[in-house]
Amino acid sequence: MEWAKMSRTLRCAMQDFTKGNETKQIITFTIPMFIGSFFQQVYSLIDSVIVGKYIGAHALAAVGTSMPIIFFVVVVMNGFASGMAIVVTQLFGAKRIVELRNTVFSTFLALIAMCLVLSAGGVAAAKPILTQLLRVPETIIGDATVFLQIYFGGLVFVFLYNAVSFLLRSVGDSRTPVYFLIISSLINVALAVLFVKEWGLGVAGAAWSTFIAQGVASLMMIVYTYIKVPVYRIQLSEVTFDRILLSMALAQGVPNALQQGFLGMGGLALQGLVNSFGEVTIAAVSVAFRVEQIVSQISLNLSRAMGIFTGQNIGAGNIDRVERGVKRILMMGSILGVLCSGLVIVFGESIIGIFLSSDTTNMAMAEQVMLQGQQYLAVTGFFFAFVFVTNILAGVLRGSGDVMFSTVGTLVIFVLRIAAAYMMAVIPQIGYQCIWWSQPFMWVPGTIGLWLRYRSGIWQTKSIVSRLGKESS
């Protein structure tokens, strides 16, 4: 049987979550993903640190104000790709290789075309988005536009890396993407220093270093996957464009993409509010948000691991394994959330200081950025345990195929956060602090809603494999 041959070939890379110790499997699968996420964050961190120290706070604000748009487009594409990954994960758990390959072939074609359209449109519309939607100040609009256009130009590389990473994780390989990302991160560091510090290319230099590094990572990983992972060694003569499997992937991906899209739009609205408070708040939120994202990556990677774990076991019909894994990982995640809270609250000043220049001519602005950045971390840090629980439960629901509830629930709580932020913004005693004091309106209700959905057991009936006919592989 083809599956047996592949299992022997991939024993060192793939991981079958349908048997073995649940906790050990999830933890060992999560660690490489966290390392990968750390280096992925390095892309943005290196840009910010180098831009802030060698160009100044104005350039730092220009890069920061572009990030919500970049985040919006990337997460929408990843939402579609995650739909493909959910179907592939369950088919892998059910050992249905022919349908798995047809799903990858059909969905990849559709998503690549979509990505190219978004990339071209983004380059053309970068400046109008920044000026009309985000109300970016005139002092930084030039640098912000250049950074955004270059990033949009390399969007296909970002998508390719993330999509192939999804596919490798679906078969239990969370290590391979990390190896290539570490290499590209080192390239990014070297090029950023060269382009910005040595050659004086400014914000454009930081953007080009990221563009090149992401391109190297994505292309190297595609070649590796085709050569070394037989599950995805697709021959055009052996696959078909399957509308049924594509529709199933889109049925999972569209809600995720809409969720991420609305979150991104909400992020743009929130960034517009941030921008209304001026360059100091823009820079402070940009830096503090990056720090918050590093912490969030731990919970998000646990979420991804729980999604893969749940998907494979749902495909194999092992509900009891999913329940045992959820119980143990929720406990571990809550403890990690508390520890992360302590770190960002106690060491907030030192962390924010890493991003700021020691140039005395900008000392007054740097002090204000430091103050607001500390306030951001001090408030949001208290809610990291809720962040962990929410993301872990969301991963379970997505992995099972129960994406609609998490999509609607996430939209509701994010709207609550935005509404709270805008209402608090007009209160003089709160002002710019509305950006971080609105966080509890999102994480606390999210935790409660997802927990109730999980306890209802409805997610157990959402298996994609059960909707397909008799095994054909």
Coordinates of N, CA and C in Angstrom, one line a residue, residues 14 52 77 98 121 177 189 192-193 247 262 285 287 317 351 355 385 408 415 431 449 466:
M14 N 7.5 13.2 9.3 CA 6.1 13.3 9.6 C 5.8 12.7 11.0
G52 N 14.7 52.3 13.5 CA 14.6 53.2 14.7 C 16.0 53.8 15.1
M77 N -5.0 35.7 3.1 CA -4.4 34.6 2.3 C -4.2 33.4 3.1
V98 N -4.7 9.9 -2.3 CA -5.2 10.4 -3.6 C -6.0 11.7 -3.5
G121 N -2.7 44.7 -7.1 CA -3.6 45.7 -6.6 C -3.0 46.5 -5.4
P177 N 10.1 23.8 8.1 CA 10.0 25.2 7.8 C 10.9 26.1 8.6
V189 N 18.9 39.9 8.3 CA 19.7 40.7 9.2 C 20.9 41.3 8.5
A192 N 19.6 43.9 5.9 CA 19.1 45.1 6.5 C 20.2 46.1 7.0
V193 N 21.3 45.5 7.6 CA 22.4 46.3 8.1 C 23.1 46.9 6.8
S247 N -14.1 22.9 -3.2 CA -15.2 23.5 -2.4 C -15.1 23.2 -0.9
F262 N -11.9 40.6 8.3 CA -12.7 41.6 9.2 C -11.8 42.0 10.3
V285 N 2.8 52.3 20.1 CA 1.9 51.1 19.8 C 2.6 50.1 18.9
V287 N 5.9 49.5 18.6 CA 6.9 48.8 19.3 C 6.2 47.8 20.3
G317 N -11.3 9.3 13.7 CA -12.4 9.0 14.6 C -12.0 8.9 16.0
I351 N 12.5 46.3 27.7 CA 12.1 45.8 26.4 C 11.8 46.9 25.4
F355 N 14.2 49.3 21.3 CA 13.8 49.8 19.9 C 14.1 51.3 19.8
A385 N -3.3 35.1 29.9 CA -3.8 33.8 30.2 C -5.1 33.6 29.4
V408 N -17.6 33.7 13.6 CA -18.6 34.7 14.0 C -18.3 35.2 15.4
V415 N -15.3 43.5 17.3 CA -16.2 44.6 17.1 C -16.4 45.3 18.5
G431 N -8.1 59.1 26.7 CA -7.4 59.5 25.5 C -6.8 58.3 24.8
G449 N -17.0 32.3 25.4 CA -17.7 31.8 24.3 C -17.2 30.5 23.7
S466 N -16.0 12.3 6.9 CA -17.2 11.6 6.9 C -18.2 12.0 5.8

